[in-house]
Amino acid sequence: MTIWEYARLDYRATGDYGADRFMDWAATFHHPGGAERWGTDGRFNDLIHLNRAGAQGWQAYHRAALHVHNEPHRLFAVAYSLRRPVA
């Protein structure tokens, strides 16, 4: 039987630039040891952060996209659920 530890990667629009506020994205990694800011991207490029998590042994098993209610249909945030086996 495999015992897992769990983490979450939050990828959110920063809201910094008015009409372009959905262009910069901040990545935050939440894990059993706490939360870490993994930087801000000038465009939506979550593969860099997913590859970083994968290099540490994390597996993504769920993705949830979040939209702002009563706003134009724009992606506001993406949350990835991650897990890895406990050694």
Phi, psi and omega in degrees: 000133181269133174256130186249150164248150189241153179212173179218138174248114177261129180236106188236147172293138185279333180073030187273335195237047175057243182295335178262022187294347179261018182262332178261136185234134179252134179253130176232128182254120179253125182217175183304335180273358180130201181242143179229134172279126182257014174106176181236136179255145177280355176208165181288103180218076183281349181297327177302316183284324177294322177294323177297316177296318179298324178295337178267007176094004181278143176245130175278129180237354178204144178228131179233122177267139181242135178239155178274127180294139180063024175242163173306150185289086177235148177286126181259320183202156174227132178242128178252129173269132184234155175210158172209150180290142177278128182281000000 
